[in-house]
Short mmCIF file of C-alpha atoms and ligand atoms in Angstrom, two decimals:
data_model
loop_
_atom_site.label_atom_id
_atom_site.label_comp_id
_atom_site.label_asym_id
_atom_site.label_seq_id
_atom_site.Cartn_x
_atom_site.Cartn_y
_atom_site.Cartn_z
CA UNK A 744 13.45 7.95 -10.11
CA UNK A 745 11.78 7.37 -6.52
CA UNK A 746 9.40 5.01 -5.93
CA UNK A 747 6.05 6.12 -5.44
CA UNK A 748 5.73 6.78 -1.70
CA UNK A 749 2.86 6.94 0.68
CA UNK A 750 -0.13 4.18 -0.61
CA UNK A 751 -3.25 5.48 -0.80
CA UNK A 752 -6.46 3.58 0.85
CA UNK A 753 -5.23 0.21 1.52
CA UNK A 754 -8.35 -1.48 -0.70
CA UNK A 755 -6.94 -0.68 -3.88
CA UNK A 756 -4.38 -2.14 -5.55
CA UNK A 757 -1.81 0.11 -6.67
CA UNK A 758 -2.30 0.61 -10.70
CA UNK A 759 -0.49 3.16 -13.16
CA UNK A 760 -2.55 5.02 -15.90
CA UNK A 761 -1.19 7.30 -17.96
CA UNK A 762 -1.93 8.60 -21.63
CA UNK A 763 -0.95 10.64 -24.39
CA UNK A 764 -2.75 12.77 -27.20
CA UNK A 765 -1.65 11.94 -30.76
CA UNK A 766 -2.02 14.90 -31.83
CA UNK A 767 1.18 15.90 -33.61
CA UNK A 768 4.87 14.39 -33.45
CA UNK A 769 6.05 13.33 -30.08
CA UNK A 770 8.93 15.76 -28.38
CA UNK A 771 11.49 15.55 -26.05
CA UNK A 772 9.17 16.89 -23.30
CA UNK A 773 6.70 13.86 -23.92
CA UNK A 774 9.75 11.71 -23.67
CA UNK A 775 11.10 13.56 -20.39
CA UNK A 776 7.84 14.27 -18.86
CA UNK A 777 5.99 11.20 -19.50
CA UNK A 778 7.20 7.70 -21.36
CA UNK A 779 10.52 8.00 -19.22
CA UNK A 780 8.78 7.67 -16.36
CA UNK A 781 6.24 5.22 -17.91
CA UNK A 782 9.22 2.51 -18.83
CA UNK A 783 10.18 2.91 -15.27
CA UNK A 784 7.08 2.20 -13.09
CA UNK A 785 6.53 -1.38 -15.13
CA UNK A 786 9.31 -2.92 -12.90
CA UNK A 787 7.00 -1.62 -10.06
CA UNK A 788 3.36 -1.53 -10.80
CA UNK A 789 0.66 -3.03 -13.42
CA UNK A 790 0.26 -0.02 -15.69
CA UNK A 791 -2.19 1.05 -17.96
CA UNK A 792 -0.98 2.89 -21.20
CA UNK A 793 -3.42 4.52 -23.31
CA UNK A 794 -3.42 6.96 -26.78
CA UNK A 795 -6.07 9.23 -25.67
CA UNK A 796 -7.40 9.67 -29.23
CA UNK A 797 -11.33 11.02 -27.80
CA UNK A 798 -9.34 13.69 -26.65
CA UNK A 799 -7.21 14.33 -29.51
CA UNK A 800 -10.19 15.21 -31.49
CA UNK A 801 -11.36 18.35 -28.68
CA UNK A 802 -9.62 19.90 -31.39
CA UNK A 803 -9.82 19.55 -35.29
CA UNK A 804 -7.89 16.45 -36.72
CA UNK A 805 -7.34 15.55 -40.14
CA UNK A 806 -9.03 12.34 -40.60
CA UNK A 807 -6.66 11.03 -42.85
CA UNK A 808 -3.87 11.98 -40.55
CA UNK A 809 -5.19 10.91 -37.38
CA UNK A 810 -4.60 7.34 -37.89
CA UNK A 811 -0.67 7.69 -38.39
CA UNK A 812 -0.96 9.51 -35.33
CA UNK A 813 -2.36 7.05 -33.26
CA UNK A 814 0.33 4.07 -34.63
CA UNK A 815 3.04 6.55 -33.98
CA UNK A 816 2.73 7.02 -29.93
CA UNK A 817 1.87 3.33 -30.02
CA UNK A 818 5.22 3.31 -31.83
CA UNK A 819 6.92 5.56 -29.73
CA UNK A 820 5.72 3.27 -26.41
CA UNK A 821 6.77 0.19 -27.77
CA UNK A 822 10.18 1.75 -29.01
CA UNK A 823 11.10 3.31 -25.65
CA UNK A 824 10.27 -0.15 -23.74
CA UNK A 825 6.64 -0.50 -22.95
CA UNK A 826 5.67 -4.03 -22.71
CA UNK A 827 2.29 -4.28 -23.87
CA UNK A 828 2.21 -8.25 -23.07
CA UNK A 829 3.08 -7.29 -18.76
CA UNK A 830 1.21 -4.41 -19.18
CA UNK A 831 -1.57 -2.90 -21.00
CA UNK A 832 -1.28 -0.85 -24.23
CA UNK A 833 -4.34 0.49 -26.47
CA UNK A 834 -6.24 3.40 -28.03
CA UNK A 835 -8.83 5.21 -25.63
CA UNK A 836 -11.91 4.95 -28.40
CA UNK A 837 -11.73 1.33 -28.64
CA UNK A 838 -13.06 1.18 -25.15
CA UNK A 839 -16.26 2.44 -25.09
CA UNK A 840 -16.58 2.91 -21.58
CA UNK A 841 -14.05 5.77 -21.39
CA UNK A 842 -16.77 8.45 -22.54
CA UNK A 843 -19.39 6.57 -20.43
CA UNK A 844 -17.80 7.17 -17.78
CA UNK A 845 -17.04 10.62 -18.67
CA UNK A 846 -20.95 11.23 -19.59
CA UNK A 847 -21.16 10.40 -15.48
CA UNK A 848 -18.62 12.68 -14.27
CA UNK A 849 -19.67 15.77 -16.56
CA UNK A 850 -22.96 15.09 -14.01
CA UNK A 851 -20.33 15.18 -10.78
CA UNK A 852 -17.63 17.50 -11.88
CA UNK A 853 -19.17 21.14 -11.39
CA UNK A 854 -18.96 24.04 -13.68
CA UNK A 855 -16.91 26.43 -11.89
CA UNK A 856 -14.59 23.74 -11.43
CA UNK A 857 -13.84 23.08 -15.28
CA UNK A 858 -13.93 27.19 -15.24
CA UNK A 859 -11.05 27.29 -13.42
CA UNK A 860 -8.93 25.17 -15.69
CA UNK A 861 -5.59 27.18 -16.79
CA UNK A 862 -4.91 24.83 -19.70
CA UNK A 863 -8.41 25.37 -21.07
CA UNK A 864 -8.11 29.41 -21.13
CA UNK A 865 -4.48 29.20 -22.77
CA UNK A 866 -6.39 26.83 -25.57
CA UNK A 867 -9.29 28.43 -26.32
CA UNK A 868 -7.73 32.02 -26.18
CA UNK A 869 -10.27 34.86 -26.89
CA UNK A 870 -11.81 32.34 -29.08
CA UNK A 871 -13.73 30.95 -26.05
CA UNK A 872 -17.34 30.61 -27.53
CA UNK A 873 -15.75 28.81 -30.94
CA UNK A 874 -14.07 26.00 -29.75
CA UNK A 875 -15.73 22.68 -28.95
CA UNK A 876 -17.99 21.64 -26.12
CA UNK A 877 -15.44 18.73 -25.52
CA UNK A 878 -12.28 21.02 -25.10
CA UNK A 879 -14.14 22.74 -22.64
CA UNK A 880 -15.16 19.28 -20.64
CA UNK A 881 -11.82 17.47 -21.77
CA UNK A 882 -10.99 16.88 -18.02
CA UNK A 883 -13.58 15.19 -17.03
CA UNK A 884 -12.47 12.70 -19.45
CA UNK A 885 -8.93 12.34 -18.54
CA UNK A 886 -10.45 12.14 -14.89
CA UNK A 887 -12.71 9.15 -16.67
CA UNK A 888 -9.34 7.83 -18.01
CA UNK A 889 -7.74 7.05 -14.72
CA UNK A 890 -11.02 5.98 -12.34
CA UNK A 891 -12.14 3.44 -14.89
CA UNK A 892 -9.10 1.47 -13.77
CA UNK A 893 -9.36 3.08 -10.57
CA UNK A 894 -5.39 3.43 -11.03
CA UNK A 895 -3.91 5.13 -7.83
CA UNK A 896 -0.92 6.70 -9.59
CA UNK A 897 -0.67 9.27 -12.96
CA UNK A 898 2.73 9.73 -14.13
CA UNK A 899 2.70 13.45 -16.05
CA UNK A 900 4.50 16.25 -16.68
CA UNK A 901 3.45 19.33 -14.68
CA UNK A 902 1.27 20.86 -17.04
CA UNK A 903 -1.02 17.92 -16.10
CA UNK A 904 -1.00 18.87 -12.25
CA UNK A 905 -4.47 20.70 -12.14
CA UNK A 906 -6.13 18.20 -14.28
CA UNK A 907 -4.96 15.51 -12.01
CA UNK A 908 -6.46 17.78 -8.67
CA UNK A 909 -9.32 18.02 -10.29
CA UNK A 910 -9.61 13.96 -10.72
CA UNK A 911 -8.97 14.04 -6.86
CA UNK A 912 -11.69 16.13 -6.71
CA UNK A 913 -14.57 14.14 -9.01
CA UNK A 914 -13.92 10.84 -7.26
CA UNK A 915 -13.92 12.29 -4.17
CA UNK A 916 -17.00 14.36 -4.89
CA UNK A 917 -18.94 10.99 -6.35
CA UNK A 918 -17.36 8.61 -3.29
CA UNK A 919 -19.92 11.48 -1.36
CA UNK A 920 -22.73 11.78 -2.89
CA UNK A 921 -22.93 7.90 -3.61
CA UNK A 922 -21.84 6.91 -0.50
CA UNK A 923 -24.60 4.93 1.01
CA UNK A 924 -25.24 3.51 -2.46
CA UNK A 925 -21.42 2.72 -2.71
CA UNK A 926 -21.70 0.79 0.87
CA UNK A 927 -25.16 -0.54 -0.04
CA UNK A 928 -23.64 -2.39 -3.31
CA UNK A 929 -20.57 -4.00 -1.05
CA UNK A 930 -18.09 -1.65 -2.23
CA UNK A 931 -17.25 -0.20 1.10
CA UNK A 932 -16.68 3.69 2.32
CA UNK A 933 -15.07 5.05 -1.24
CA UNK A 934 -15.67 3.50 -4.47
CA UNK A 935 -12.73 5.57 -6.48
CA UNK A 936 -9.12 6.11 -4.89
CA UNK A 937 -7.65 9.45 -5.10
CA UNK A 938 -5.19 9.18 -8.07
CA UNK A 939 -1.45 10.65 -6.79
CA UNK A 940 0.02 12.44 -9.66
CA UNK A 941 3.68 11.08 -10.38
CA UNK A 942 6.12 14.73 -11.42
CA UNK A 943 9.44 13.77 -10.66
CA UNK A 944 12.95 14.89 -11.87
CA UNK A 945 14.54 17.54 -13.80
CA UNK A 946 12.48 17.69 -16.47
CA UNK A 947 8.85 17.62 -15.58
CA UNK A 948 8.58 20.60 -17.62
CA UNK A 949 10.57 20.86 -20.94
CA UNK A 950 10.63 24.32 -22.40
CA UNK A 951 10.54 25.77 -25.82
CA UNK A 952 14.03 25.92 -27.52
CA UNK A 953 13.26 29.11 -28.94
CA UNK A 954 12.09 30.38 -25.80
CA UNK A 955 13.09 29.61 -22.22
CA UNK A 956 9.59 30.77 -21.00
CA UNK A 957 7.37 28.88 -23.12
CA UNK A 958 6.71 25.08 -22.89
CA UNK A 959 8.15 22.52 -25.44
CA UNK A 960 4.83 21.91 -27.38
CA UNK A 961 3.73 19.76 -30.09
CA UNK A 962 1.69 22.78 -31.20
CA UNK A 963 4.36 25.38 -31.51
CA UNK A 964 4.69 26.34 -34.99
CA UNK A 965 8.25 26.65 -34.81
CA UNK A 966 9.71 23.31 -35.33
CA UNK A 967 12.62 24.06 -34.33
CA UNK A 968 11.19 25.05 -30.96
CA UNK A 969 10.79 20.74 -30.32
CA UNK A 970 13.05 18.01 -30.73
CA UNK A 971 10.61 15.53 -32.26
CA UNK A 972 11.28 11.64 -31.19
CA UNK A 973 11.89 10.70 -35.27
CA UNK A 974 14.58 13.89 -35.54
CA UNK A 975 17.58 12.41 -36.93
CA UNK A 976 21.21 12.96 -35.61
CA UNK A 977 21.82 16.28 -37.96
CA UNK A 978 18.53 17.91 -37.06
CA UNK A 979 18.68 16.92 -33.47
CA UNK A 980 22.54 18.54 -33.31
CA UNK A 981 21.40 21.76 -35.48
CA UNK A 982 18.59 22.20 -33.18
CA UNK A 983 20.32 22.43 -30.26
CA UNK A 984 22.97 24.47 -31.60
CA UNK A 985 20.56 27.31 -32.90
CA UNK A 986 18.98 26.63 -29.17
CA UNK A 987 18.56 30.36 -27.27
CA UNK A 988 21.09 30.86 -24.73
CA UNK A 989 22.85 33.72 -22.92
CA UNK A 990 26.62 34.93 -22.83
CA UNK A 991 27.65 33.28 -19.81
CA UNK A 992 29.18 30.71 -18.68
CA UNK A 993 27.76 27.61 -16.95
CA UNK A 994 27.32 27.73 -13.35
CA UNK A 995 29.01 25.27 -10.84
CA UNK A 996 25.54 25.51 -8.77
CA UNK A 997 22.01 25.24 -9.44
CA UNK A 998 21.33 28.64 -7.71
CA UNK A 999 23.18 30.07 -11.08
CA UNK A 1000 20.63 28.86 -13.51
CA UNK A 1001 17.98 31.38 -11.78
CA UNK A 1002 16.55 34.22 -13.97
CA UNK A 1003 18.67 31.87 -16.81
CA UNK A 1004 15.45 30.33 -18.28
CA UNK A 1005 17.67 28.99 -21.48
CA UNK A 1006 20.23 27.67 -19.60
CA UNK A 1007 18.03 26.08 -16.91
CA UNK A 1008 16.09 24.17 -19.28
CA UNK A 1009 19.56 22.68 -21.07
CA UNK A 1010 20.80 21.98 -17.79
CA UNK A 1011 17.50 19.89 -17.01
CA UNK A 1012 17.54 18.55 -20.15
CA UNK A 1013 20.92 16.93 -19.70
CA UNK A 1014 20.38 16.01 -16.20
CA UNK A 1015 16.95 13.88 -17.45
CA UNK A 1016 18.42 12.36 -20.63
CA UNK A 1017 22.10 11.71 -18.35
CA UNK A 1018 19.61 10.42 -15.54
CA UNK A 1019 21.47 12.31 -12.80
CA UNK A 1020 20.40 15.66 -10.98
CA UNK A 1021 20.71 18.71 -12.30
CA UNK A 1022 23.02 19.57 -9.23
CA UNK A 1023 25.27 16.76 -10.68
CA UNK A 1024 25.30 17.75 -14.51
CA UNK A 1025 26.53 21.18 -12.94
CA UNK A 1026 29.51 19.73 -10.98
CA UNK A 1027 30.96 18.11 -14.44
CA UNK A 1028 29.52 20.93 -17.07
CA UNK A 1029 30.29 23.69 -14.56
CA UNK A 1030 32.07 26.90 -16.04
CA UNK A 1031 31.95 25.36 -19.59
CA UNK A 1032 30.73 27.50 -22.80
CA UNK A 1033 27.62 26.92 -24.17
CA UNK A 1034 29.47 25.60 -27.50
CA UNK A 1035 31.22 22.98 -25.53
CA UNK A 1036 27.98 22.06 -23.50
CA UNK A 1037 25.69 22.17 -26.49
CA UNK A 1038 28.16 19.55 -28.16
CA UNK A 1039 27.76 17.16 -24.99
CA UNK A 1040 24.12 17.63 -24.66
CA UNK A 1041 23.94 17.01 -28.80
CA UNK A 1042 26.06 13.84 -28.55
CA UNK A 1043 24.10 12.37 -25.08
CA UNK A 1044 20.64 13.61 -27.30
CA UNK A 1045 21.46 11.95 -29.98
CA UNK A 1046 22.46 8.49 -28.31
CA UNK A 1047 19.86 8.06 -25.73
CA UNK A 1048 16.90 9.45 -28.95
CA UNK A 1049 17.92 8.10 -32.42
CA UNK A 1050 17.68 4.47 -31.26
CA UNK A 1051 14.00 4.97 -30.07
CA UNK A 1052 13.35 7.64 -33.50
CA UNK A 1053 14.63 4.55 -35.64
CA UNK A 1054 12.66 1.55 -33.88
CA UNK A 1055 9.26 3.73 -34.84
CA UNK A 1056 10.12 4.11 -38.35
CA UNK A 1057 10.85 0.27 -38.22
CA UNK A 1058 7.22 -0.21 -36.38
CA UNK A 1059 5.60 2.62 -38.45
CA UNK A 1060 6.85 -0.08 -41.59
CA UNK A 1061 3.96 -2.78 -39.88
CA UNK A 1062 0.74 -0.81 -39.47
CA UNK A 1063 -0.71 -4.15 -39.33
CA UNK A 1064 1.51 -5.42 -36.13
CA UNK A 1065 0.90 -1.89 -34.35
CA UNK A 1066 -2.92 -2.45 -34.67
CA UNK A 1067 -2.77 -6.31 -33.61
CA UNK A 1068 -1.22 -4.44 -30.20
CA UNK A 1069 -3.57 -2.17 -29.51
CA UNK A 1070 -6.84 -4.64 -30.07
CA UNK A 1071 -4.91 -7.03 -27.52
CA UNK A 1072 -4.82 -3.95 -25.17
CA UNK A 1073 -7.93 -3.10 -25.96
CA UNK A 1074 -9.78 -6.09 -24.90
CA UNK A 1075 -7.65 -6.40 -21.81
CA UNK A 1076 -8.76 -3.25 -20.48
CA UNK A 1077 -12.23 -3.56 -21.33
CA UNK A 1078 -12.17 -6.71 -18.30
CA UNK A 1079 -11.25 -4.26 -16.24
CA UNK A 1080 -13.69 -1.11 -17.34
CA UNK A 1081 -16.46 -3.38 -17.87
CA UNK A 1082 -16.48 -4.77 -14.46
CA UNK A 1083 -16.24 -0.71 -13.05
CA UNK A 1084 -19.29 0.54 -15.09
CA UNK A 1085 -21.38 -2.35 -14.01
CA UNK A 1086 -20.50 -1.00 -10.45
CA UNK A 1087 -20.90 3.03 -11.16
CA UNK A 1088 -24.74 1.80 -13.13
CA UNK A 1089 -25.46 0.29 -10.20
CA UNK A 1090 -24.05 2.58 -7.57
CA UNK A 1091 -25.89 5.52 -9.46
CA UNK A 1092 -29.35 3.47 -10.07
CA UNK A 1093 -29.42 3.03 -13.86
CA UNK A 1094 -31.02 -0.31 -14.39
CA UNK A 1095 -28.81 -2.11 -16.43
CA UNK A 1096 -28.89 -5.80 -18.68
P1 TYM B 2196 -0.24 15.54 -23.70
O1 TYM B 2196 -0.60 14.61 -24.82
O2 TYM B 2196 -0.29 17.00 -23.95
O3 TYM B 2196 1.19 15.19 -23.15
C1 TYM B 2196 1.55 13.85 -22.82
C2 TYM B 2196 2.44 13.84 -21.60
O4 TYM B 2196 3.62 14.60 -21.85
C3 TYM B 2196 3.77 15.58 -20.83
N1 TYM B 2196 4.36 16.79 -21.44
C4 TYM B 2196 5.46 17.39 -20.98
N2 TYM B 2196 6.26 17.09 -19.94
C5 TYM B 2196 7.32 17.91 -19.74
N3 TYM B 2196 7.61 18.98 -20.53
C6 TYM B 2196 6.81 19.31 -21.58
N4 TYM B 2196 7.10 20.36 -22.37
C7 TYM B 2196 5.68 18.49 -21.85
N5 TYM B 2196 4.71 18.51 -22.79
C8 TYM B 2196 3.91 17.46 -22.52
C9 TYM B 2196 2.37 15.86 -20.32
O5 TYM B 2196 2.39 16.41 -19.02
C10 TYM B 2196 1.77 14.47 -20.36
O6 TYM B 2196 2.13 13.73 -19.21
N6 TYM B 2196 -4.37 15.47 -20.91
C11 TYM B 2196 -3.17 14.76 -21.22
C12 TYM B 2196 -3.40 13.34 -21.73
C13 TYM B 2196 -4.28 12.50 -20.88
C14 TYM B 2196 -3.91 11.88 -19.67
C15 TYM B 2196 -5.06 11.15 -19.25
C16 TYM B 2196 -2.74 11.85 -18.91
C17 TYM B 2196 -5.57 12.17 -21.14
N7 TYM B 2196 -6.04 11.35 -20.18
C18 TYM B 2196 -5.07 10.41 -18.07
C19 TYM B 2196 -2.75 11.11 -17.71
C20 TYM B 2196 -3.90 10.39 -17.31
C21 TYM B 2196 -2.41 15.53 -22.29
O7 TYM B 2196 -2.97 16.29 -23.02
O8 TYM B 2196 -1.11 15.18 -22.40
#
């Protein structure tokens, strides 16, 4: 993967956030889109890894369930190579100041803004005037997520693009309207940075299995529509063999895969998991029948996944050691949030202790 390239304002110090919903099993396009990338940017940054659980519950959760979900992408993290000691791992409602923070930006962040959010409309449906107040204001949350560390890079999958611009937008909105207050208090011109959102490689955008036009999505009823992170070798291997496809061949070039949805999105797959280009996994898979292709991409699935799938069924065993790593994380970040919501009281005038 590239490094991240141009810095943004030279005053802050480069810091990844990132987070997750547990809100169903972890897929493939969680591992693609997101914790790949995550592993990655600890050789080159501090980063910040958090299971967004406030935002889980924008939707209903099973109490009884949501705990298991929470320990499992702490599982998964740990099990693909997050380092919670280097870096920071921990659950978003043990820090308090996450929906503080939020409460703040609900006050910047406009309402024609969250109007416009695509991922909002595709949730709430026709339903619009049933579902929660917090679905509706969820991005002013994530935007929360990221400024309270004032992190200058978000590693996502695309479906996390407009939620990202419209981070850009709140700090930038609140560096304005505070910005005598923000220079008053020492800070400088710009209190928040303007958080670059990481998408990079071929799979910043896993699609269904079932269906080359639909994203890979923990909420897809079809489970055979995912390949979950705990699949085991059999499922993982049926799964892609009942994958959609089309009669043809492979192409030898990526121009090929166009108007090929199904094939484009195995193609990408391989390329991520094989961490080459797509352009590459064509030169070596070019011309070959899906049946021989599906085989490769089963056997490469099924090496680079069932080693992470079996460390978090060993973690899942240790509830106790899974919590003991998200309090550490916990407290860690708090330093850091703490010290930013002392500053934002200030900056906005609330009298604090
Ligand atoms: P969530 O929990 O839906 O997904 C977690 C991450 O996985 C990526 N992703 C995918 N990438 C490629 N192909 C797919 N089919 C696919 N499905 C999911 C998502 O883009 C995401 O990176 N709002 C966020 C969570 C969040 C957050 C944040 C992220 C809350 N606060 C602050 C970054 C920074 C979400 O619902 O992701």
């Amino acid at each position: 993967m590239n490094a991240p390239t141009a810095a943004p304002k030279a005053q802050f110090k480069q810091r990844v956030f990132s987070g997750i919903q547990p809100s169903g099993s972890l897929h493939l396009g969680n591992y693609l889109g997101a914790i790949v990338k995550f592993v990655e940017l600890q050789k080159s940054h501090d980063c910040i890894y958090c299971v967004v659980d406030l935002h889980a519950i924008t939707v209903w959760q099973d109490p009884a369930e949501l705990p298991v979900a929470i320990r499992d992408v702490t599982a998964c993290y740990l099990a693909a190579g997050i380092d919670p000691k280097k870096h920071i791992v921990f659950n978003q409602s043990q820090v308090a100041e996450h929906a503080e923070l939020a409460w703040v930006f609900n006050c910047v962040a406009r309402l024609g803004w969250l109007n416009r959010m695509t991922q909002f409309k595709e949730k709430a449906g026709k339903d619009r005037e049933n579902v929660s107040v917090g679905l509706f204001a969820y991005p002013t949350l994530m935007a929360a997520d990221i400024l309270l560390y004032r992190a200058t890079h978000v590693p996502v999958g695309e479906d996390q693009k407009q939620h990202l611009e419209l981070s850009r937008d709140i700090a930038q909105k609140f560096n304005n309207d505070f910005g005598k207050s923000i220079a008053a208090h020492g800070h400088g011109d710009v209190f928040f940075p303007q958080p670059e959102p990481l998408i990079q490689g071929p799979a910043t955008r896993v699609m269904s299995l079932r269906d080359g036009t639909k994203k890979m999505s923990k909420s897809d009823p079809s489970d055979q529509s995912r390949i979950n992170m705990t699949d085991d070798a059999d499922t993982i291997a049926l799964k892609i063999r009942r994958a959609k496809t089309d009669p043809e061949a492979l192409p030898s070039e990526e121009k090929g895969l166009e108007h090929r949805p199904e094939a484009d999105n195995l193609v990408s797959i391989y390329a991520a998991l094989a961490d080459i280009s797509k352009a590459d996994a064509l030169k070596q898979h070019g011309g070959a029948q899906f049946s021989a292709f599906k085989a490769a991409l089963t056997e490469l699935a099924v090496s680079k996944l069932q080693p992470i799938g079996s460390e978090v069924n060993r973690l899942m065993q240790d509830p106790a050691h899974i919590d003991a790593v998200l309090a550490d994380g916990a407290e860690r970040a708090q330093q850091i949030a703490t010290e930013t919501m002392k500053a934002v009281k200030d900056i906005v005038g609330l009298v604090r202790r």
